[in-house]
Short mmCIF file of C-alpha atoms in Angstrom, two decimals:
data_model
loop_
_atom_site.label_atom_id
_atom_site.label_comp_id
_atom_site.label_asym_id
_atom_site.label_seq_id
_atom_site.Cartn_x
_atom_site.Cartn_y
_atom_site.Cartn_z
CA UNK U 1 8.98 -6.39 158.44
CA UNK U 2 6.39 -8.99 159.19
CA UNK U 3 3.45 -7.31 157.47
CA UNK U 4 5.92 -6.80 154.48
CA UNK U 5 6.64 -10.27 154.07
CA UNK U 6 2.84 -11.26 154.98
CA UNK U 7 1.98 -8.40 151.58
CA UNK U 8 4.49 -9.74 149.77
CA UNK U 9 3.51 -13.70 150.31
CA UNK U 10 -0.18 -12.55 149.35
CA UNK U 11 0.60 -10.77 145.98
CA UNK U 12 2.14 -14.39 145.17
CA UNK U 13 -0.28 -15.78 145.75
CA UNK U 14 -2.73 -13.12 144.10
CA UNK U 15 -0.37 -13.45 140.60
CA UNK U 16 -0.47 -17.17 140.92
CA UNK U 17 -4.27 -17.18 141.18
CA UNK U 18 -4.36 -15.13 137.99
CA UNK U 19 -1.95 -17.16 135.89
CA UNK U 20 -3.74 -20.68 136.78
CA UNK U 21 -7.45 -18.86 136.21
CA UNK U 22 -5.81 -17.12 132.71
CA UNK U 23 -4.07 -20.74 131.53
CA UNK U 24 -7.28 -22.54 131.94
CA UNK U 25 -9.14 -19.95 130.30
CA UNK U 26 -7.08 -19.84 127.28
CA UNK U 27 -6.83 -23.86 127.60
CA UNK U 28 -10.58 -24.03 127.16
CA UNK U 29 -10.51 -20.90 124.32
CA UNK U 30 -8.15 -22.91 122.55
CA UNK U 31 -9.74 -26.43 122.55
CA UNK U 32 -13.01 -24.13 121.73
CA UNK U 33 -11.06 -22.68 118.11
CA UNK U 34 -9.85 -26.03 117.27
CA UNK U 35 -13.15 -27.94 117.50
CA UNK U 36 -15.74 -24.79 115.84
CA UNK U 37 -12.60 -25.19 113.15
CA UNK U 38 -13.65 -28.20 112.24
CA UNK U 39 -17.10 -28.44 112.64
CA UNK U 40 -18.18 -25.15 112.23
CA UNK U 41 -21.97 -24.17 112.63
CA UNK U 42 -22.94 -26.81 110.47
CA UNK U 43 -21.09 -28.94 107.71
CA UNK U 44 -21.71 -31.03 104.68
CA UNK U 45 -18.73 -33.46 103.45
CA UNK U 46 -18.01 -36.62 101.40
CA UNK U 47 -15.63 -39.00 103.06
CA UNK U 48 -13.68 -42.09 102.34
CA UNK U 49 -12.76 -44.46 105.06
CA UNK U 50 -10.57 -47.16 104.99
CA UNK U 51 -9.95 -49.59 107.86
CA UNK U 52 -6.53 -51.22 107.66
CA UNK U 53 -5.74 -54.39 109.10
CA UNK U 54 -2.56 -57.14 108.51
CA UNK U 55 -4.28 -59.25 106.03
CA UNK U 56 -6.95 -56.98 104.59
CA UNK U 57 -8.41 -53.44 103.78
CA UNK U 58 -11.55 -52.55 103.13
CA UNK U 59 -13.02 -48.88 101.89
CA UNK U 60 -16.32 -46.99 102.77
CA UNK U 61 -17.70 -44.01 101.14
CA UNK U 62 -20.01 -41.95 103.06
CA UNK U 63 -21.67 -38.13 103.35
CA UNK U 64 -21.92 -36.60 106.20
CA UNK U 65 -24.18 -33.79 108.03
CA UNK U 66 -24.00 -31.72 111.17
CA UNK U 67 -25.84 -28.78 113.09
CA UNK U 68 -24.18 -27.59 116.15
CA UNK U 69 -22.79 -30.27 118.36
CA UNK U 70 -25.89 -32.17 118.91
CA UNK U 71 -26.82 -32.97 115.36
CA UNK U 72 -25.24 -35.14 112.91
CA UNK U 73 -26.26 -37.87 110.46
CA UNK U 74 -23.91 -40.11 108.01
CA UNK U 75 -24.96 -41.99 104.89
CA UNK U 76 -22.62 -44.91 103.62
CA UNK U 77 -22.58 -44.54 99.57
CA UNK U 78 -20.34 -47.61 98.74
CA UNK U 79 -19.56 -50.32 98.93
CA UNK U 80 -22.61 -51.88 97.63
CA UNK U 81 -23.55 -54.48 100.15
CA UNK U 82 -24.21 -51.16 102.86
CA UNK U 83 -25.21 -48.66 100.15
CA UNK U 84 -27.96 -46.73 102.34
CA UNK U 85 -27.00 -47.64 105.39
CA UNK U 86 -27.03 -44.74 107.77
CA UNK U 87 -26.71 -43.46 111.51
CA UNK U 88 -28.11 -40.77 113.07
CA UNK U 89 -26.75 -39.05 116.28
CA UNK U 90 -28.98 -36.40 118.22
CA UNK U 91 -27.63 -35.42 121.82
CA UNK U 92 -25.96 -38.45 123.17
CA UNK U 93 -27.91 -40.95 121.22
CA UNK U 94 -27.15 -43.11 118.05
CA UNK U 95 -29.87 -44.70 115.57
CA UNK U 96 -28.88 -47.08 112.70
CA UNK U 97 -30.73 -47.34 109.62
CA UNK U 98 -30.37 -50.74 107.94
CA UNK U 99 -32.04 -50.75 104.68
CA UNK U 100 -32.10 -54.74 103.62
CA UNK U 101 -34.16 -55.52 106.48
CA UNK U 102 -36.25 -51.99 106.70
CA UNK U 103 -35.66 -51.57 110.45
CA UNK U 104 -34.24 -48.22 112.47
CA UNK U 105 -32.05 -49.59 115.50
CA UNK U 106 -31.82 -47.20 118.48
CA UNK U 107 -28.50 -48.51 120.07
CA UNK U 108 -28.28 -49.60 123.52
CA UNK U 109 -25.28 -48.35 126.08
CA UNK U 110 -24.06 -52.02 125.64
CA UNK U 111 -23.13 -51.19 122.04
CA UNK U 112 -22.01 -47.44 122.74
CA UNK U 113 -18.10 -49.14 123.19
CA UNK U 114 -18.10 -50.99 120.07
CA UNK U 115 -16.29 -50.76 116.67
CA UNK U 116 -18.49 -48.85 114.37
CA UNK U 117 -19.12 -50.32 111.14
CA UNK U 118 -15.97 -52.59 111.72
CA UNK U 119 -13.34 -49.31 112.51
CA UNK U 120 -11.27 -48.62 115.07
CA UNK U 121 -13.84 -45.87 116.18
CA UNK U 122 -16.56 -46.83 119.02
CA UNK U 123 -19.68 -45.61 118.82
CA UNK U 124 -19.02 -43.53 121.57
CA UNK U 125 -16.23 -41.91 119.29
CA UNK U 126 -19.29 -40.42 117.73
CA UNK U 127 -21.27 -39.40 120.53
CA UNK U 128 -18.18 -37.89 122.74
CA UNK U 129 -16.55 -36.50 120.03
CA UNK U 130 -18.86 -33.41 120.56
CA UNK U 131 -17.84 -32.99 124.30
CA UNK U 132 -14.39 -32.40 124.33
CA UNK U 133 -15.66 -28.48 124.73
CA UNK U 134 -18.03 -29.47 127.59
CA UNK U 135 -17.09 -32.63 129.39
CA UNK U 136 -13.41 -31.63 129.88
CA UNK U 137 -11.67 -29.62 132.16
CA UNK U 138 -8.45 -28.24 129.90
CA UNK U 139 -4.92 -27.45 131.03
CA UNK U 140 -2.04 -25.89 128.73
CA UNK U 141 0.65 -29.07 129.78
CA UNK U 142 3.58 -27.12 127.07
CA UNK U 143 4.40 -26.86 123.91
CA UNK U 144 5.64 -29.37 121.35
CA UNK U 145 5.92 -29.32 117.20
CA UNK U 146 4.56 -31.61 115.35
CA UNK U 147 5.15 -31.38 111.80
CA UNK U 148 6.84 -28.72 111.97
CA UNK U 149 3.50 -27.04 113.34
CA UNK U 150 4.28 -25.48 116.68
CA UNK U 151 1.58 -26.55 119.08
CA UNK U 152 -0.05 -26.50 122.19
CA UNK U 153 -0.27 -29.52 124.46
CA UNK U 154 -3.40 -29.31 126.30
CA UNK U 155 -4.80 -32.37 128.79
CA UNK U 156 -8.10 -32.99 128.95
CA UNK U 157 -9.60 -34.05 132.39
CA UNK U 158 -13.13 -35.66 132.88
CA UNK U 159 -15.64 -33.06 134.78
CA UNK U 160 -16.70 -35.02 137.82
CA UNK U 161 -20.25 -37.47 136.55
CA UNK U 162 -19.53 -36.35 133.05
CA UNK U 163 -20.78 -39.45 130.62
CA UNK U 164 -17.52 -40.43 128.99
CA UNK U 165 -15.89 -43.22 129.01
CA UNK U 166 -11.59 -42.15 129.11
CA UNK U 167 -9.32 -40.91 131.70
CA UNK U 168 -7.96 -38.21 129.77
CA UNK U 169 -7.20 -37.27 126.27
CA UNK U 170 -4.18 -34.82 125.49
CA UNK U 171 -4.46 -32.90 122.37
CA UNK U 172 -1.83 -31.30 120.18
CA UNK U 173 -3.55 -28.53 118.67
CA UNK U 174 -1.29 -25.73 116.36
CA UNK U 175 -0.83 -22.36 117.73
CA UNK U 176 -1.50 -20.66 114.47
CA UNK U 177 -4.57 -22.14 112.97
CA UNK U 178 -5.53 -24.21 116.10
CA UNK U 179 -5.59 -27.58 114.25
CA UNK U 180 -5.99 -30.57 115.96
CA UNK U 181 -3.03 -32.76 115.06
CA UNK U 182 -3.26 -35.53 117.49
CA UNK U 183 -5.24 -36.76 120.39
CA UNK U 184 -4.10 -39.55 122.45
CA UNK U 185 -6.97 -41.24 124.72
CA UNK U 186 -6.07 -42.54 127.66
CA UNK U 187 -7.82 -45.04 130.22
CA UNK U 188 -8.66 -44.78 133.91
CA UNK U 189 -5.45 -46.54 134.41
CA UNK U 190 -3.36 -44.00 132.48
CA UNK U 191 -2.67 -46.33 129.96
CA UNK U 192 -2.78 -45.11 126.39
CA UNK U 193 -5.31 -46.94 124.79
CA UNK U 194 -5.25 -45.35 121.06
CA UNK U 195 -4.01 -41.92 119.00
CA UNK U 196 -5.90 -40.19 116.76
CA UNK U 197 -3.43 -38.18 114.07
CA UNK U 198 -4.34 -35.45 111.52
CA UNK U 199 -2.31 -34.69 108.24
CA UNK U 200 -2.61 -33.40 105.23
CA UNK U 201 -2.89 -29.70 105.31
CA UNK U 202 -5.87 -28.44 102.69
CA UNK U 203 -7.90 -25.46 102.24
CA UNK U 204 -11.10 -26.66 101.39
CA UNK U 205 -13.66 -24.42 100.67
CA UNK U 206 -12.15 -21.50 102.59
CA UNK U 207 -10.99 -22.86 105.18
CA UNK U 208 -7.51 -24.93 106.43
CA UNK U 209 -8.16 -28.15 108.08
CA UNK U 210 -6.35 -31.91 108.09
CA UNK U 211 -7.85 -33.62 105.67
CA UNK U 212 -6.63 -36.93 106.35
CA UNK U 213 -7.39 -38.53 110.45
CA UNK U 214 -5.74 -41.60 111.35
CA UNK U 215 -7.05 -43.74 114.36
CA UNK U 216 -4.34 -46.16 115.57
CA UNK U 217 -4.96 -48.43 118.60
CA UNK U 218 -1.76 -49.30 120.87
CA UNK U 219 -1.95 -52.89 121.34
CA UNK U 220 -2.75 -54.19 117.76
CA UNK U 221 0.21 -53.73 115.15
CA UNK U 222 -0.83 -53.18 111.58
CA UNK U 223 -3.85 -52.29 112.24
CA UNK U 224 -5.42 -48.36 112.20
CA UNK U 225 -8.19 -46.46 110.47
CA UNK U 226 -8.07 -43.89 108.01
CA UNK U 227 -10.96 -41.35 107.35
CA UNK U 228 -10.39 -38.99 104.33
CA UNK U 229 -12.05 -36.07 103.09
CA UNK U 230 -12.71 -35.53 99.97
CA UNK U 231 -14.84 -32.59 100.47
CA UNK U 232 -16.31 -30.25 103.19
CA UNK U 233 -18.42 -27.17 103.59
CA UNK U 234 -18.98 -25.31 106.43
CA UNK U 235 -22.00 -23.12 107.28
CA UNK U 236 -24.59 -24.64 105.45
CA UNK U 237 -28.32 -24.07 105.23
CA UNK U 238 -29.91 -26.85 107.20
CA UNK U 239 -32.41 -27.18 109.61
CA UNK U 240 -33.10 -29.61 112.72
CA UNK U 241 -35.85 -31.50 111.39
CA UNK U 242 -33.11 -32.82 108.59
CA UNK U 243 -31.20 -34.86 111.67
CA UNK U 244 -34.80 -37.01 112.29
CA UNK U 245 -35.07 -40.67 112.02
CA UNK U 246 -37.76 -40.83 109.34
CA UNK U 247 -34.99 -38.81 106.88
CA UNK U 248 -32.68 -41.39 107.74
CA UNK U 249 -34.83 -43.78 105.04
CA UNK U 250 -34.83 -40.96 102.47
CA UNK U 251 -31.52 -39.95 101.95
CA UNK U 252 -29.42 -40.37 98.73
#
């Protein structure tokens, strides 16, 4: 009886072994879909920003380029006053290109929490937004609808000395076309700090993604940012040597 009990206790312990090691598995496949989805192995897309606060708003048209996860580079086309502007991000670095005083700006850490270009997106928004994949550990927490998208909740737990800067994200991502309807970051503390929300269902150029991404920070009312795409191709024909600082000068 005892070495039936001691067999029985160990294939327990064997099946719950496999279920944890085949949930974080298919956590980490499904975080991998959602973000190749919308990145793909390279992109090209025209986007409209507008940053929304009580008293104001103010739009900014860009392009945008990206190889891979280390690569991408974004021009600002409007409004006027930042026409040319640019930023380039290889690996975990960011350089600005600021065309009415001719200089490339390599920023420092100091900057990496910032708002970028006045948003409610840091500059490390841009840099960690590739890492999700790598920096993460992933766990399926349940399922929830959003939308009337049925979804997967997944939390997202820092790797031990991974370079980012939040506790823990938890992303809604759909179990059908693994889209990635809404992050919410979270501090050290556990608090929520901000969500990020995607809408707007579109096919666009083949393939199904929200078009519309809404950052909204917790503690200020009235206030969120809105990034819009107008268009996006996936899979383009580009090289490295595009993503270099002296291109940054010679876009258009």
């Amino acid at each position: 009886m005892q070495a039936i009990k001691k067999y029985c206790l160990a294939t327990i312990l064997f099946l719950f072994s496999c279920t944890f090691i085949i949930q974080a598995q298919n956590a980490t496949d499904i975080v991998k879909k959602a973000d190749k989805k919308i990145r793909g192995e390279s992109s090209r897309a025209k986007i409209t920003m507008k940053i929304i606060r009580p008293t104001w708003q103010r739009e900014v048209s860009m392009k945008a380029w990206s190889l891979g996860t280390e690569y991408s580079l974004i021009l600002v086309t409007a409004p006027a006053r930042d026409q040319g502007t640019a930023y380039l991000k290889r690996d975990n670095e960011i350089w600005n290109w600021l065309p009415n005083i001719n200089r490339t700006i390599k920023m420092p850490p100091s900057m990496m929490s910032q708002s970028w270009m006045g948003s409610d997106f840091s500059n490390n928004d841009l840099v960690e937004e590739s890492s999700i994949v790598t920096d993460y550990n992933h766990t399926i927490a349940g399922d929830s609808t959003l939308s009337d998208y049925e979804c997967y909740r997944i939390i997202m737990s820092p790797k031990p000395q991974a370079p980012v800067v939040w506790g823990k994200l938890i992303s809604f991502i759909s179990k059908q076309e693994y889209l990635q309807l809404r992050t919410e970051f979270y501090n050290e503390d556990g608090k929520l700090i901000k969500v990020m929300e995607g809408s707007q269902i579109e096919n666009m150029n083949g393939r199904t993604i929200p078009t519309k991404m809404e950052m909204i920070p917790m503690d200020k009312k009235n206030q969120k940012t809105v990034l819009l795409y107008e268009d996006i191709a996936f899979n383009i024909d580009i090289a490295e040597r595009f993503f270099s600082i002296q291109n940054l000068k010679n876009l258009d």
